[in-house]
XYZ file of C-alpha atoms in Angstrom:
253
model
C 22.722 -67.247 -40.388
C 25.822 -65.680 -38.761
C 26.742 -66.907 -35.202
C 26.897 -64.317 -32.647
C 30.169 -64.508 -30.652
C 32.085 -62.452 -28.034
C 29.064 -61.578 -25.908
C 30.289 -61.405 -22.384
C 26.672 -61.123 -20.943
C 25.904 -64.471 -22.508
C 29.017 -66.030 -20.857
C 27.688 -64.954 -17.410
C 24.130 -66.099 -18.287
C 25.459 -69.568 -19.390
C 27.158 -69.953 -16.021
C 24.045 -69.107 -14.176
C 21.968 -71.231 -16.603
C 24.104 -74.315 -16.174
C 23.370 -74.223 -12.448
C 19.659 -74.013 -13.212
C 19.907 -76.796 -15.734
C 21.877 -79.048 -13.413
C 19.214 -78.669 -10.768
C 16.518 -79.195 -13.351
C 18.157 -82.423 -14.469
C 17.352 -83.857 -10.961
C 14.054 -82.143 -10.239
C 12.512 -81.292 -13.644
C 8.648 -81.784 -13.733
C 9.072 -83.156 -17.190
C 9.330 -86.964 -17.089
C 11.611 -88.655 -19.527
C 10.317 -91.149 -21.977
C 11.710 -92.689 -25.232
C 11.413 -90.767 -28.465
C 12.448 -91.646 -32.015
C 15.417 -89.267 -31.889
C 16.846 -90.898 -28.793
C 16.404 -87.861 -26.554
C 14.084 -87.258 -23.600
C 10.541 -86.118 -24.246
C 8.234 -84.653 -21.768
C 5.083 -86.485 -20.631
C 2.094 -84.248 -21.239
C 0.381 -83.370 -17.982
C -3.361 -83.552 -17.898
C -3.655 -79.697 -17.631
C -1.222 -78.924 -20.297
C -2.608 -77.631 -23.549
C -2.413 -79.967 -26.472
C 0.784 -79.941 -28.493
C 0.474 -80.060 -32.309
C 3.694 -80.933 -34.180
C 4.971 -78.411 -36.661
C 7.514 -78.387 -39.488
C 11.162 -78.937 -38.441
C 12.644 -76.809 -41.197
C 13.857 -73.343 -40.211
C 11.137 -70.729 -40.832
C 11.918 -67.282 -42.338
C 8.665 -66.367 -44.060
C 5.831 -64.229 -42.593
C 2.209 -65.254 -42.217
C 1.605 -61.547 -43.389
C 1.941 -62.496 -47.005
C 4.466 -61.321 -49.576
C 4.701 -57.803 -47.938
C 4.695 -59.147 -44.441
C 7.517 -58.444 -41.994
C 8.309 -60.234 -38.746
C 9.793 -58.199 -35.843
C 11.665 -60.516 -33.506
C 13.077 -59.526 -30.143
C 15.653 -61.811 -28.454
C 17.281 -62.569 -25.020
C 14.856 -61.013 -22.694
C 12.743 -60.279 -20.856
C 14.781 -57.480 -19.263
C 13.265 -55.201 -16.521
C 14.745 -52.011 -17.991
C 14.487 -52.474 -21.827
C 11.503 -54.919 -22.400
C 8.966 -52.455 -21.034
C 10.204 -49.704 -23.301
C 10.154 -52.008 -26.328
C 6.612 -53.139 -25.445
C 5.436 -49.482 -25.162
C 7.181 -48.590 -28.535
C 5.415 -51.512 -30.274
C 2.057 -50.686 -28.704
C 2.376 -47.110 -29.910
C 3.347 -48.231 -33.342
C 0.487 -50.839 -33.527
C 3.088 -53.533 -34.247
C 3.048 -57.114 -32.912
C 6.416 -59.044 -32.461
C 7.874 -62.436 -31.490
C 9.854 -62.415 -28.316
C 12.444 -65.108 -28.180
C 13.087 -65.454 -24.424
C 15.915 -67.025 -22.436
C 14.523 -69.336 -19.761
C 16.453 -67.919 -16.834
C 15.198 -64.387 -17.791
C 11.563 -65.611 -18.133
C 11.718 -67.347 -14.805
C 13.188 -64.205 -13.086
C 10.520 -61.727 -14.656
C 7.330 -63.578 -15.126
C 5.217 -60.375 -15.049
C 7.031 -59.225 -18.089
C 6.378 -62.566 -19.786
C 2.612 -62.191 -18.992
C 2.703 -58.596 -20.317
C 4.231 -59.713 -23.639
C 1.408 -62.116 -23.937
C -1.306 -59.692 -22.899
C -0.189 -57.232 -25.547
C -0.726 -59.795 -28.248
C 2.885 -60.796 -29.011
C 4.160 -64.366 -29.440
C 6.649 -66.384 -27.432
C 9.759 -68.143 -28.617
C 11.983 -70.582 -26.775
C 15.565 -69.247 -26.847
C 16.989 -72.018 -24.484
C 17.888 -71.899 -20.806
C 21.229 -70.088 -20.999
C 21.860 -68.829 -24.571
C 24.758 -71.218 -25.254
C 25.846 -70.429 -28.857
C 27.905 -73.574 -28.890
C 24.911 -75.730 -28.410
C 25.404 -77.431 -31.775
C 28.593 -78.881 -30.494
C 27.091 -80.394 -27.333
C 25.375 -83.787 -26.774
C 21.724 -84.374 -27.577
C 20.910 -84.857 -23.874
C 22.278 -81.220 -23.307
C 20.313 -79.788 -26.158
C 17.170 -81.536 -24.982
C 17.565 -80.074 -21.500
C 18.219 -76.626 -22.832
C 15.133 -76.649 -25.055
C 12.613 -78.398 -22.757
C 13.586 -76.648 -19.539
C 13.274 -73.329 -21.227
C 9.976 -74.286 -22.663
C 8.837 -75.191 -19.180
C 10.141 -71.982 -17.595
C 8.532 -69.795 -20.198
C 5.231 -71.514 -20.087
C 5.113 -71.379 -16.386
C 6.134 -67.633 -16.256
C 3.463 -66.830 -18.916
C 0.705 -68.504 -16.859
C 0.302 -71.402 -19.350
C 0.864 -69.886 -22.736
C 3.525 -71.940 -24.590
C 6.176 -70.688 -26.972
C 5.231 -71.276 -30.572
C 8.849 -71.025 -31.939
C 12.313 -72.194 -31.063
C 15.377 -70.021 -31.999
C 18.770 -71.550 -31.451
C 21.299 -69.182 -29.782
C 23.483 -67.680 -32.513
C 21.716 -69.866 -35.043
C 23.370 -73.041 -33.651
C 20.602 -75.381 -34.818
C 21.157 -79.135 -35.257
C 18.825 -81.646 -36.981
C 18.219 -83.054 -33.529
C 17.176 -79.801 -31.871
C 15.024 -78.867 -34.839
C 13.122 -82.143 -34.708
C 12.792 -81.867 -30.903
C 11.395 -78.373 -30.981
C 9.025 -79.258 -33.800
C 7.736 -82.249 -31.865
C 6.788 -79.846 -29.086
C 4.944 -77.534 -31.459
C 7.763 -74.901 -31.717
C 8.681 -74.166 -35.268
C 12.549 -73.537 -35.685
C 12.949 -69.802 -36.375
C 15.663 -68.100 -38.325
C 16.197 -64.638 -39.459
C 16.947 -62.693 -42.665
C 18.036 -59.287 -41.418
C 20.520 -59.045 -38.442
C 20.778 -55.531 -37.088
C 23.734 -56.534 -34.947
C 22.412 -54.239 -32.269
C 24.248 -56.177 -29.667
C 27.388 -54.749 -31.050
C 26.179 -51.193 -30.777
C 27.007 -50.301 -34.436
C 25.093 -46.966 -34.247
C 21.504 -46.137 -34.994
C 22.132 -45.107 -38.566
C 24.013 -48.292 -39.365
C 21.211 -50.411 -37.907
C 18.492 -48.577 -39.902
C 20.601 -48.764 -43.157
C 21.091 -52.526 -42.547
C 17.335 -53.064 -42.393
C 16.721 -50.901 -45.525
C 19.440 -52.724 -47.420
C 18.706 -56.301 -46.301
C 14.885 -56.380 -46.008
C 14.689 -57.586 -49.731
C 16.547 -60.746 -48.596
C 13.559 -61.791 -46.450
C 11.053 -60.591 -43.801
C 12.363 -61.737 -40.439
C 14.354 -58.908 -38.659
C 16.409 -59.520 -35.468
C 16.640 -57.050 -32.595
C 17.419 -57.631 -28.880
C 15.806 -56.354 -25.612
C 18.458 -57.698 -23.223
C 22.096 -58.385 -22.863
C 23.252 -54.904 -22.435
C 22.268 -51.250 -23.087
C 19.476 -51.078 -25.715
C 18.871 -47.358 -26.344
C 20.241 -47.703 -29.938
C 17.765 -50.579 -30.459
C 14.894 -48.416 -29.393
C 15.984 -45.464 -31.533
C 16.407 -47.749 -34.572
C 12.972 -49.266 -34.112
C 11.514 -45.746 -33.929
C 12.860 -45.114 -37.381
C 12.544 -48.566 -38.921
C 8.820 -49.276 -38.010
C 7.309 -46.102 -39.727
C 9.700 -46.551 -42.650
C 8.560 -50.155 -43.295
C 4.947 -48.935 -43.172
C 5.732 -46.182 -45.711
C 7.304 -48.872 -48.030
C 3.978 -50.831 -47.951
C 4.939 -53.471 -45.535
C 2.677 -54.979 -42.963
C 3.573 -56.740 -39.676
C 2.852 -60.398 -39.120
C 4.376 -63.356 -37.364
C 6.670 -66.014 -38.701
C 4.885 -68.905 -40.289
C 4.363 -72.101 -38.312
């Protein structure tokens, strides 16, 4: 999986997220306890839904079978673009997995609830989308993952993320095991539309058509910049996939 670099929006988001994370380090509702990997683990609160551990390997496959496709939407929610993506998905009869940044989920809880109400799944995309997470300490990785999990769960009204996607694919063995221990399957991708680079609608559509034989998980974004090209590409890609005999599912867990 290629790392995403040079995204100025994420630099600003990281600066904001570091402030949130620093505050959370002192006041987080998750209590630290020892765990086999040496990082902090949250104590389950009585009202928290049960956590079932999942595999720590990076998932790419679809639960929709050999012709299943996973649409994944990263970096939101965003007050301008997420509602438009949700409406397009609803009109197309397609469910997706939304990989949310913790600070965005905290800022727009109504959108998180809307995503859940529409039947989509949630994915933890860390507090601040630091694409250099794999070079940071285990304590930092833990804080980014667990605090984002808390933010997303609280914003959703209690629905937990079922997946963890490392920013830019910056997974580590530690982060994968930690996420899996919290019931969040590490989530990769097979087709990167590179919509954050604004390559043009035709290029994005051609990328999907060319690379979908490589695997079923397709990466789009609903935040981090202007997303009209993403919407236009989805309007072409979704019906084309149906015409090719694909169905839409969720990543395996």
